[in-house]
Short mmCIF file of C-alpha atoms and ligand atoms in Angstrom, two decimals:
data_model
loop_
_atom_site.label_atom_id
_atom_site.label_comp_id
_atom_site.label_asym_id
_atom_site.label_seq_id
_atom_site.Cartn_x
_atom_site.Cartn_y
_atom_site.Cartn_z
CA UNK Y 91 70.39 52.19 67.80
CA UNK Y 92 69.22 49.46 65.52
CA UNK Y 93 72.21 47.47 63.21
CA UNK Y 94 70.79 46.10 60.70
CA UNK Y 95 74.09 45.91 58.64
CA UNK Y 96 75.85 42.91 59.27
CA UNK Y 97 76.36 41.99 55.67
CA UNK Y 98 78.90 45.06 55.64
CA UNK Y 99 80.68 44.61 59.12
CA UNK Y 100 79.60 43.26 62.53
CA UNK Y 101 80.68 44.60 66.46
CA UNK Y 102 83.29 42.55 67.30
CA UNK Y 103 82.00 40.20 70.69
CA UNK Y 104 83.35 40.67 74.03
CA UNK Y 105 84.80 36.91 74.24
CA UNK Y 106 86.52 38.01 71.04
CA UNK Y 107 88.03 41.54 72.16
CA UNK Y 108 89.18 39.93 75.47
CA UNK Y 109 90.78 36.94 73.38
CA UNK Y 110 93.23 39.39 71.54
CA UNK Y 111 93.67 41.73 74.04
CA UNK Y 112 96.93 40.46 75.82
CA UNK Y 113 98.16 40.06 72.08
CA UNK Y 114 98.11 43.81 71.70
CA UNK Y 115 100.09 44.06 75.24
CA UNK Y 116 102.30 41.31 77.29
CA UNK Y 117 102.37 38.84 74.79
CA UNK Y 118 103.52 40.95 71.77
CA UNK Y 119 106.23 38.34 70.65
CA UNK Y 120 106.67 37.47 66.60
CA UNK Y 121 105.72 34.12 66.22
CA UNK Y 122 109.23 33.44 64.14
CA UNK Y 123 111.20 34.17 66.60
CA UNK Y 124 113.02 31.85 68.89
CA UNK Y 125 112.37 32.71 72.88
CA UNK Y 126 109.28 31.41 74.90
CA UNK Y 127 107.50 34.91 74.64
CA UNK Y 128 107.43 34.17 70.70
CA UNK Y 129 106.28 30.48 70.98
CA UNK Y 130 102.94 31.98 72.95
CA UNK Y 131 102.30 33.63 70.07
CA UNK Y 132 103.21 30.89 67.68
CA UNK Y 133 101.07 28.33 69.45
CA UNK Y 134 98.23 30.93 69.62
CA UNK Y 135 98.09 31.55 65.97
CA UNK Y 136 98.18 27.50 65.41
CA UNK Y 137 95.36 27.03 67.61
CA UNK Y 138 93.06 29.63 65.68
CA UNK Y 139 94.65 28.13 62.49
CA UNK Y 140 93.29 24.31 63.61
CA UNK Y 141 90.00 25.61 64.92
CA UNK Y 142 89.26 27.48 61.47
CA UNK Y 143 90.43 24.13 59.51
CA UNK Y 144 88.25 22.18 61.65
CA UNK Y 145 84.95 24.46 61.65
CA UNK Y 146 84.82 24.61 57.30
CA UNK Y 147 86.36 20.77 57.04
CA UNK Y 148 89.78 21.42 56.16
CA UNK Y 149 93.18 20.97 57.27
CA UNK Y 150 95.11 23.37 58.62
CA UNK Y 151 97.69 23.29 55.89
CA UNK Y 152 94.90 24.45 53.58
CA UNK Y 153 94.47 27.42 55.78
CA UNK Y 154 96.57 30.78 54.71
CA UNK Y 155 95.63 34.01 56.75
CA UNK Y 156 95.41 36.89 55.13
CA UNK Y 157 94.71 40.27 55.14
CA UNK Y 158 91.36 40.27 54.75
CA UNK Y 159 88.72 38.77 52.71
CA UNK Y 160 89.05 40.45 49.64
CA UNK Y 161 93.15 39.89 49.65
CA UNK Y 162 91.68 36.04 49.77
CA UNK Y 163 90.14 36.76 46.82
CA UNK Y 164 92.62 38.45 44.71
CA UNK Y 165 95.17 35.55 45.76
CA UNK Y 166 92.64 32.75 44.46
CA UNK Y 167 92.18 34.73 41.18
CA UNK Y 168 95.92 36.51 40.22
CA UNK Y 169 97.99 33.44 42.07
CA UNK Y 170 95.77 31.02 39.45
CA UNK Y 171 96.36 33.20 36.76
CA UNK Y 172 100.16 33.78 36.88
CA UNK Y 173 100.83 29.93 38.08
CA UNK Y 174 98.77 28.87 35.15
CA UNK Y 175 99.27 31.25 31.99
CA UNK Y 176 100.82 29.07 29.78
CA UNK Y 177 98.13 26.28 30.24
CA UNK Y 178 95.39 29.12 29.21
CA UNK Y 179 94.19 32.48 29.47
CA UNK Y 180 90.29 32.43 30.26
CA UNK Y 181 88.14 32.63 33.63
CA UNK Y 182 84.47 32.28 34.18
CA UNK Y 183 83.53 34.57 36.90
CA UNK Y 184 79.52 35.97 37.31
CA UNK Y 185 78.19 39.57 37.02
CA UNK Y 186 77.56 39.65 40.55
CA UNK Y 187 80.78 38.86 42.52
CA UNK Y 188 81.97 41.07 44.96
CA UNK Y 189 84.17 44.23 43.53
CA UNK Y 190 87.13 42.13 45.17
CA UNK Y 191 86.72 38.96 42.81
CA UNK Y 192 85.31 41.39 39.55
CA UNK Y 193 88.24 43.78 40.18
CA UNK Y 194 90.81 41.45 40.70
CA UNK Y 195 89.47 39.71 37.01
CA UNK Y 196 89.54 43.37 35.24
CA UNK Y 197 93.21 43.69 36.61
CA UNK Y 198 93.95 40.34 34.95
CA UNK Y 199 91.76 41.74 31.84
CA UNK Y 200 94.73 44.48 32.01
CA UNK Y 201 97.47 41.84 31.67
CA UNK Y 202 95.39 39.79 28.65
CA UNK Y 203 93.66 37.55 30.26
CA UNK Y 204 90.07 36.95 28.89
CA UNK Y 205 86.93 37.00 32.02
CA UNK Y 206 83.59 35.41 31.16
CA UNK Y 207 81.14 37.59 32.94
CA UNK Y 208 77.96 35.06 33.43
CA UNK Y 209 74.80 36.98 34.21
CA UNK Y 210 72.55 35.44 36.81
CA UNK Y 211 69.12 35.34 36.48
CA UNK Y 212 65.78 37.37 38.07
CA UNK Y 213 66.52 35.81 41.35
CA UNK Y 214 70.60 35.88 41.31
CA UNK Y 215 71.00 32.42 40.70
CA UNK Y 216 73.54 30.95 38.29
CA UNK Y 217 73.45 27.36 36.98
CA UNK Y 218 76.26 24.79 36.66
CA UNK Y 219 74.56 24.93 32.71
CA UNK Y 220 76.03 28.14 32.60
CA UNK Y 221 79.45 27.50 33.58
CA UNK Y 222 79.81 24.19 31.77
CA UNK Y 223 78.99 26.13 28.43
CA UNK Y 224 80.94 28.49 29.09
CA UNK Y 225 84.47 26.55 29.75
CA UNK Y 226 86.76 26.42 26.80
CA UNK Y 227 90.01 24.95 26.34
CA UNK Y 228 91.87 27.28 27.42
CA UNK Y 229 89.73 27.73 30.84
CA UNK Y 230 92.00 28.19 34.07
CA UNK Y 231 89.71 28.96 36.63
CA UNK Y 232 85.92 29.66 37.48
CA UNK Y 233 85.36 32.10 40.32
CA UNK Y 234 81.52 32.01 41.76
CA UNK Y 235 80.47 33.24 45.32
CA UNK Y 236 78.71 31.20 47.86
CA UNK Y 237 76.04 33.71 48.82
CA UNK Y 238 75.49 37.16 47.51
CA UNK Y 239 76.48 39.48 50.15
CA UNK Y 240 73.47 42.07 48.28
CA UNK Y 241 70.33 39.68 47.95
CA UNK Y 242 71.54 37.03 49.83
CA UNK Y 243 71.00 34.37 47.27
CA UNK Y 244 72.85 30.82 47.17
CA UNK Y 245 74.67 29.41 44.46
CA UNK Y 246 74.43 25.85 43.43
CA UNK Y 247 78.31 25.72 44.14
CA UNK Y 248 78.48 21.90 44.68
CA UNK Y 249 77.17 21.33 40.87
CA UNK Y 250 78.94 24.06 39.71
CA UNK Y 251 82.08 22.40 41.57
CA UNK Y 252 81.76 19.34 39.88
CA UNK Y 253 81.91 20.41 36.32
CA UNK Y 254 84.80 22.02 36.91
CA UNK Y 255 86.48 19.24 38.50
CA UNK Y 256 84.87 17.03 35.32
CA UNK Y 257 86.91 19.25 32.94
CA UNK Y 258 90.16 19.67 35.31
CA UNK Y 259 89.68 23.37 35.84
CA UNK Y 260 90.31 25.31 39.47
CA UNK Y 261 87.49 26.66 41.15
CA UNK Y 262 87.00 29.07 44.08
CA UNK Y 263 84.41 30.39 45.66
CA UNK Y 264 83.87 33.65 47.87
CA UNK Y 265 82.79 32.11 50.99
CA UNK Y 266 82.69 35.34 53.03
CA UNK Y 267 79.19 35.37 53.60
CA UNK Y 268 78.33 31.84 54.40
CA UNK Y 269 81.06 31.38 56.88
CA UNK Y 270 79.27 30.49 60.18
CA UNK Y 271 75.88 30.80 57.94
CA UNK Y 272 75.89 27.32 56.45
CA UNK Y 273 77.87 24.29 57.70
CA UNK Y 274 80.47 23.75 55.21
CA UNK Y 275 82.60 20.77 54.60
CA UNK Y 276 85.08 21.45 52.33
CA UNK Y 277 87.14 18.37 52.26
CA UNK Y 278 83.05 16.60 50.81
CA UNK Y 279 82.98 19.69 48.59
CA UNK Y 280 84.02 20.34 44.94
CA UNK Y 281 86.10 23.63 45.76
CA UNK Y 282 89.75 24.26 45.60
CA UNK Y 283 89.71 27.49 46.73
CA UNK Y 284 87.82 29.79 49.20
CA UNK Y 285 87.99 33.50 51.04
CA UNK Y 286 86.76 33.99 54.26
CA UNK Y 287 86.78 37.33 56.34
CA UNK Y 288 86.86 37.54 60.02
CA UNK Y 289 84.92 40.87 60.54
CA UNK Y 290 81.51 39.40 59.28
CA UNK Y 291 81.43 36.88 61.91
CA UNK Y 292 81.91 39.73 65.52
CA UNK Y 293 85.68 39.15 64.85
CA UNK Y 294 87.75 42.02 64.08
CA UNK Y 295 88.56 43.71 60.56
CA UNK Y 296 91.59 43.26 58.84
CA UNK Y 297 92.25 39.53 58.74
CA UNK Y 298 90.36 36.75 56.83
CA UNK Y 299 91.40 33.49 55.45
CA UNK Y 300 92.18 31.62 52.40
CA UNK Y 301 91.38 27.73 51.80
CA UNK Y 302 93.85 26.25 49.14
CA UNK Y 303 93.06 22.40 48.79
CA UNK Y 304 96.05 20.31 49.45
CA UNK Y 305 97.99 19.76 46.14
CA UNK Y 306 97.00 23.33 44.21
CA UNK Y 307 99.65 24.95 43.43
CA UNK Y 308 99.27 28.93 42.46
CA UNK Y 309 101.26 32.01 42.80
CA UNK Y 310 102.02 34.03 45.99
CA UNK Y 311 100.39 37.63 45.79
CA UNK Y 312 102.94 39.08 49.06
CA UNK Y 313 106.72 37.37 48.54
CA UNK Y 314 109.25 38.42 51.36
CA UNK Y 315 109.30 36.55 55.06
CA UNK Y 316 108.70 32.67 55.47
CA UNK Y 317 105.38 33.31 56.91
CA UNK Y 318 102.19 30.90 56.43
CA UNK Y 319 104.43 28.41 54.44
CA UNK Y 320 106.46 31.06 52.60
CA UNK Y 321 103.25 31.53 50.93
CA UNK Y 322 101.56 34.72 52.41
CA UNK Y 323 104.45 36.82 53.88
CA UNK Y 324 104.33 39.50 56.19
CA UNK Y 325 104.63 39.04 60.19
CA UNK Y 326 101.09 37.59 61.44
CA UNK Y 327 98.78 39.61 62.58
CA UNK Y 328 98.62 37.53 65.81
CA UNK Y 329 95.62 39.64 67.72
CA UNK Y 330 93.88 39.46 64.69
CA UNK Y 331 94.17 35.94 63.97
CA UNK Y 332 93.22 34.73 67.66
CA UNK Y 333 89.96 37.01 67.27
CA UNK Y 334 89.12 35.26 64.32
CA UNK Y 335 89.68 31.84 65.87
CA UNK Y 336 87.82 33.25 69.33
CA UNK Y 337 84.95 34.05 66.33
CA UNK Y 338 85.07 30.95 65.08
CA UNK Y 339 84.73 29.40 68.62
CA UNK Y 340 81.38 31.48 69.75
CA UNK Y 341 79.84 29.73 66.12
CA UNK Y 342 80.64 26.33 67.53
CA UNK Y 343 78.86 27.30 70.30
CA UNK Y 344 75.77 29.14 69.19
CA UNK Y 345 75.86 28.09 65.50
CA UNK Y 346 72.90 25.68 66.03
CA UNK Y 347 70.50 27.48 67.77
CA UNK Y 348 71.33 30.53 65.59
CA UNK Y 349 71.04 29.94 62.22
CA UNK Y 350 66.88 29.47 62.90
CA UNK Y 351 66.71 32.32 65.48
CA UNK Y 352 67.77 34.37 62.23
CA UNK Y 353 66.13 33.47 59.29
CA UNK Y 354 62.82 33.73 61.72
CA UNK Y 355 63.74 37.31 61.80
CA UNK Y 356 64.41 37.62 57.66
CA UNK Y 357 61.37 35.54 56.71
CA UNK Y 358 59.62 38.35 59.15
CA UNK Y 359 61.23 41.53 56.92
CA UNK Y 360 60.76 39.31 53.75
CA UNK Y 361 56.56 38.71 54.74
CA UNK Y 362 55.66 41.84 56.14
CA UNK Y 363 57.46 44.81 54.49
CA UNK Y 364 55.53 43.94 51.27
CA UNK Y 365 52.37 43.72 53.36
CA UNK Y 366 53.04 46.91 55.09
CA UNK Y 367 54.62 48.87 52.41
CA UNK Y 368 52.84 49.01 48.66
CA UNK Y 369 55.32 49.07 45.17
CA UNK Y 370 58.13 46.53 46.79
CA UNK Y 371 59.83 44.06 45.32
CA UNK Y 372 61.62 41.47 47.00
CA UNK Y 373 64.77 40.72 45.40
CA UNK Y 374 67.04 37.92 45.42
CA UNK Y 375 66.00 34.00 45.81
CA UNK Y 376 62.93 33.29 47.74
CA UNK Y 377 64.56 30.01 49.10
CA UNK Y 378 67.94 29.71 48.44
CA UNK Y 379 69.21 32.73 50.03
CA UNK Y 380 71.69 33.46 52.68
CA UNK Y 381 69.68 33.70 56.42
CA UNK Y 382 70.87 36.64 57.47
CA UNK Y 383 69.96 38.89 54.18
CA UNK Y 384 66.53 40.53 53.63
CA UNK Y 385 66.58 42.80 50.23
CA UNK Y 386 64.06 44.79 48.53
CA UNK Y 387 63.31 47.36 46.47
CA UNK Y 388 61.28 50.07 47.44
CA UNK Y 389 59.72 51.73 43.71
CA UNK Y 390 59.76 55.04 43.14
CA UNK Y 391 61.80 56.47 45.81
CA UNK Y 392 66.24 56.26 46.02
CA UNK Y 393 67.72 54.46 48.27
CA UNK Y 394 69.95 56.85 49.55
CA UNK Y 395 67.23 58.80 51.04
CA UNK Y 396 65.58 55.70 52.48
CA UNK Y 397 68.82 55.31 54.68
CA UNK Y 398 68.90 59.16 55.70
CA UNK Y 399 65.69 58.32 57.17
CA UNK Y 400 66.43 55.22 58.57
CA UNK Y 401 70.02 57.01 59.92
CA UNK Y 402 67.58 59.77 61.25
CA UNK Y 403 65.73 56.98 62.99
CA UNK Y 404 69.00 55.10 64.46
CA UNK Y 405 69.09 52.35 61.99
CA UNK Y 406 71.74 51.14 60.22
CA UNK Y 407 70.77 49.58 56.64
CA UNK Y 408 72.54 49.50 53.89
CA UNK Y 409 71.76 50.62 49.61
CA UNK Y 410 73.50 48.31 47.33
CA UNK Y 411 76.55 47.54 48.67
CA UNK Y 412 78.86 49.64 51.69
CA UNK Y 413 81.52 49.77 48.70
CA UNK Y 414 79.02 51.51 46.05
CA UNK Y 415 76.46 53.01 48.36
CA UNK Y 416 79.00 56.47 48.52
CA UNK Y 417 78.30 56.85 45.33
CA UNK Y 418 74.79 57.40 43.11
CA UNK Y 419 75.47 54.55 41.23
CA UNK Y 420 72.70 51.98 41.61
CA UNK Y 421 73.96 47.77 42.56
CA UNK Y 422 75.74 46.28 39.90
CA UNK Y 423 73.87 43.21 41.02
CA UNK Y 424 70.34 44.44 40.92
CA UNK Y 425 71.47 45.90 37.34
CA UNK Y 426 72.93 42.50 36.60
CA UNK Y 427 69.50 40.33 37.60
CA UNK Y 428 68.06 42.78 34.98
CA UNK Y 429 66.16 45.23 37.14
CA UNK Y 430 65.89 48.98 35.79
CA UNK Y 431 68.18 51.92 37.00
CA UNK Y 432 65.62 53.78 38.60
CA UNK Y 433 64.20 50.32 40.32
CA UNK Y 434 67.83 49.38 41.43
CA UNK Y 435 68.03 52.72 42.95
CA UNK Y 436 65.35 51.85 45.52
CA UNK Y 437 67.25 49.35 46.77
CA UNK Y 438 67.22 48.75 50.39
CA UNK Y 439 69.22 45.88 52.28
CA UNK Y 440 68.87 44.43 56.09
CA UNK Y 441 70.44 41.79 57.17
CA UNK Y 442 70.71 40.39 60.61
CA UNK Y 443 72.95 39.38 63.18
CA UNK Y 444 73.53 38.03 66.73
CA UNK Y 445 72.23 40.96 68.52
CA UNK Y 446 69.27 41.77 66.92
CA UNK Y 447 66.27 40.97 68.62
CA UNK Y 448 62.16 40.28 67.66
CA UNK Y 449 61.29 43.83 69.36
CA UNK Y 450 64.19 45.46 67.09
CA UNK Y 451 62.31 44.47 63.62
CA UNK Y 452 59.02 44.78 65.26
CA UNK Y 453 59.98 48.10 65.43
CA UNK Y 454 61.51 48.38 62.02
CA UNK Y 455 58.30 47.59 60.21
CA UNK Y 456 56.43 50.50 62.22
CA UNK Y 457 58.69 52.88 61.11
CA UNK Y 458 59.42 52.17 57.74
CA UNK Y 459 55.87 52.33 56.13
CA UNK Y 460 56.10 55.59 57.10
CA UNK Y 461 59.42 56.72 55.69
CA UNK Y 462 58.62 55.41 52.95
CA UNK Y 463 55.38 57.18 52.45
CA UNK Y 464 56.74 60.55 52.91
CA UNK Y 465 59.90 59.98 50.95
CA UNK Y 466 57.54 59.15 47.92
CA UNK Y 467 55.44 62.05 48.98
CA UNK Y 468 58.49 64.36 48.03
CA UNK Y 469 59.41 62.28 45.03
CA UNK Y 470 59.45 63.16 41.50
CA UNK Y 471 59.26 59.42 40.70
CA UNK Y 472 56.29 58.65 42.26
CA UNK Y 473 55.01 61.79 41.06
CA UNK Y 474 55.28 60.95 37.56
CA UNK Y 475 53.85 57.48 38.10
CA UNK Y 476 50.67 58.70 39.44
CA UNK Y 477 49.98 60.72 36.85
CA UNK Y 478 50.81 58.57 33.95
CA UNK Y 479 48.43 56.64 35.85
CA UNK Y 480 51.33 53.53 36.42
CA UNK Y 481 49.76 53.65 40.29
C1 PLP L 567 82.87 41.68 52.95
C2 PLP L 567 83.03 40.81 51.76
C3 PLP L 567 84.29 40.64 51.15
C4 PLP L 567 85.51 41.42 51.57
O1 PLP L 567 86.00 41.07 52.83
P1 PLP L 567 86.99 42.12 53.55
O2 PLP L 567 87.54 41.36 54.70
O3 PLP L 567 86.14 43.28 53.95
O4 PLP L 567 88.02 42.49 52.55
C5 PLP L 567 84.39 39.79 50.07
N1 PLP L 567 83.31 39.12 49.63
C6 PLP L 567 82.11 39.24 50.18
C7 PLP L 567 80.96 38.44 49.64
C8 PLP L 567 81.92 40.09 51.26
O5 PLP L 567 80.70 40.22 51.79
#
């Protein structure tokens, strides 16, 4: 089998699964309790807590475990909103957040808060223009990702960053993507708040991260226990949160060489699909884009039967995103960057991680030319198009 879905979940690595296991047997002790069993734990969860900090440039009082990356999210967003409602009602957010950052805004929507939606352009990007002319008054908080988890494209978040901080309004960014993908610095960077999810990076679902700069002061999203600072409550999830740190460890160690070994691999997909296969469209930024994310469209065919095929085939890719592609409606981000319904619909994502090798994608762009061709053999788009003479 062939993953080529790593923008939706990863496998979690060996090192990491070994790291947690004797959390999830001998050493099963809360970390607020008082006996030596419990300190293991404790002393565990502060050593993933300090190697997190010290991997994105914080300090490990600006790290809150969550979750997971979207609970991250909604706590940047709602715990902004509540703590500040009587300074002002408005957020700046972009079309093409993740549902966990555009959700958690329509909820606020809900409670009368007003969301500027900015729309990026042909390539996903959004400028600090954008937000600068869009902050009012009454402006508590602007909420734009790091990279696009669907084309991969990078936002100019350090610009974007400092006219917020010009004007004295929060920001947070959705760093899910670019954790372990870019260095990041945070205490050099512009950003008050960020998410970050374990189970991109081969560490295991259900727990991410939130970075809340020293000094910002919002809401709590879980109240009860005295857990993470009486800010996030709820009894650690201490397995969890020593895979993450374990995750974070393997990047220290293979970060460097890595990074390269990958976007070799997505420049490959990005050169030769369109050479192979005809009607595709690259979408996303040439450039700036994430290094792990190659996304097309493929014209005149749906996307859903593109990853039949490729399922038929053993390889995982991915239509839009893993949250939409259940259903028939197309990306909200390909919509958003302006491209048609029936373009978005060809939409086909790969994106890369630590396992995949040269002979894997080698062996991708064999098969696919010819998927593709007999999908749009059978396909009332293409159909059409030849004989209105588009092709
Ligand atoms: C996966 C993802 C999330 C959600 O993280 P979970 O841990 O799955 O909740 C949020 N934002 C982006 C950009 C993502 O790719």
């Amino acid at each position: 089998m062939i993953y080529l879905d790593h923008a939706a979940t990863t496998q979690v690595a060996p090192e990491v699964f070994a790291a947690m296991q004797p959390f999830l047997q001998d050493q099963y002790g809360n970390p607020s309790s008082w006996y030596k069993l419990a300190h293991t734990a404790a002393a565990a969860l502060d050593e993933a807590r300090q190697r997190l900090a010290e991997y994105v440039g914080a300090s490990p009082r600006e790290i809150y475990f969550t979750g997971c990356g979207s609970e991250a999210d909604n706590w940047a967003i709602k715990g902004t909103a509540w703590a500040l409602r009587d300074k002002g009602r408005h957020i700046i957010t972009s079309q093409i957040e993740h549902h966990a950052v555009l959700h958690a805004c329509q909820a606020l929507e809900q409670d009368g808060f007003e969301i500027t939606y900015l729309p990026p352009d042909s390539s996903g990007l959004i400028t600090a223009q954008q937000v600068a002319e869009a902050l009012r008054d009454d402006t508590i908080l602007v909420s734009i990702m790091h990279g696009n988890n669907e084309v991969g494209t990078l936002q100019p978040i350090e610009e974007i960053g400092e006219v917020c901080r010009e004007r004295g309004v929060l920001f947070h960014s959705d760093m899910v993507q670019t954790l372990g993908k870019l260095p990041l610095n945070l205490a050099d960077m512009p950003v008050d708040m960020a998410a970050f999810s374990a189970h991109k990076i081969h560490g295991p679902k259900g727990i991410g991260a939130m970075y809340l700069r020293r000094g910002v002061k919002i809401r709590n999203l879980l109240d009860g226990g005295g857990q993470e600072w009486s800010k996030r409550a709820g009894t650690e999830n201490v397995a969890g949160i020593v895979g993450f740190g374990q995750a974070i460890e393997l990047l220290q160690q293979r970060g460097e060489q890595e990074i390269p070994r990958l976007t070799a691999l997505r420049d490959k997909l990005l050169e030769e699909i369109p050479k192979r296969i005809p009607h595709v469209i690259v979408t996303g930024h040439r450039r700036q884009r994430l290094p792990h994310i190659a996304s097309f469209c493929l014209r005149y065919i749906e996307g859903e039967g593109i990853l039949l095929s490729l399922d038929d085939a053993d390889i995982c890719a991915s239509s839009g995103s893993a949250c939409t592609s259940g259903s028939l409606e197309p990306s909200h981000v390909l919509l958003a960057m302006g491209y048609p319904h029936e373009v978005a619909h060809g939409s086909l994502r790969l994106s890369l991680g630590r396992n995949n090798t040269e002979q894997e994608i080698d062996h991708v762009l064999e098969v696919l030319p010819g998927i593709v061709e007999r999908l749009r053999e059978i396909s009332p788009l293409w159909a059409d198009a030849r004989r209105s003479g588009g092709i």
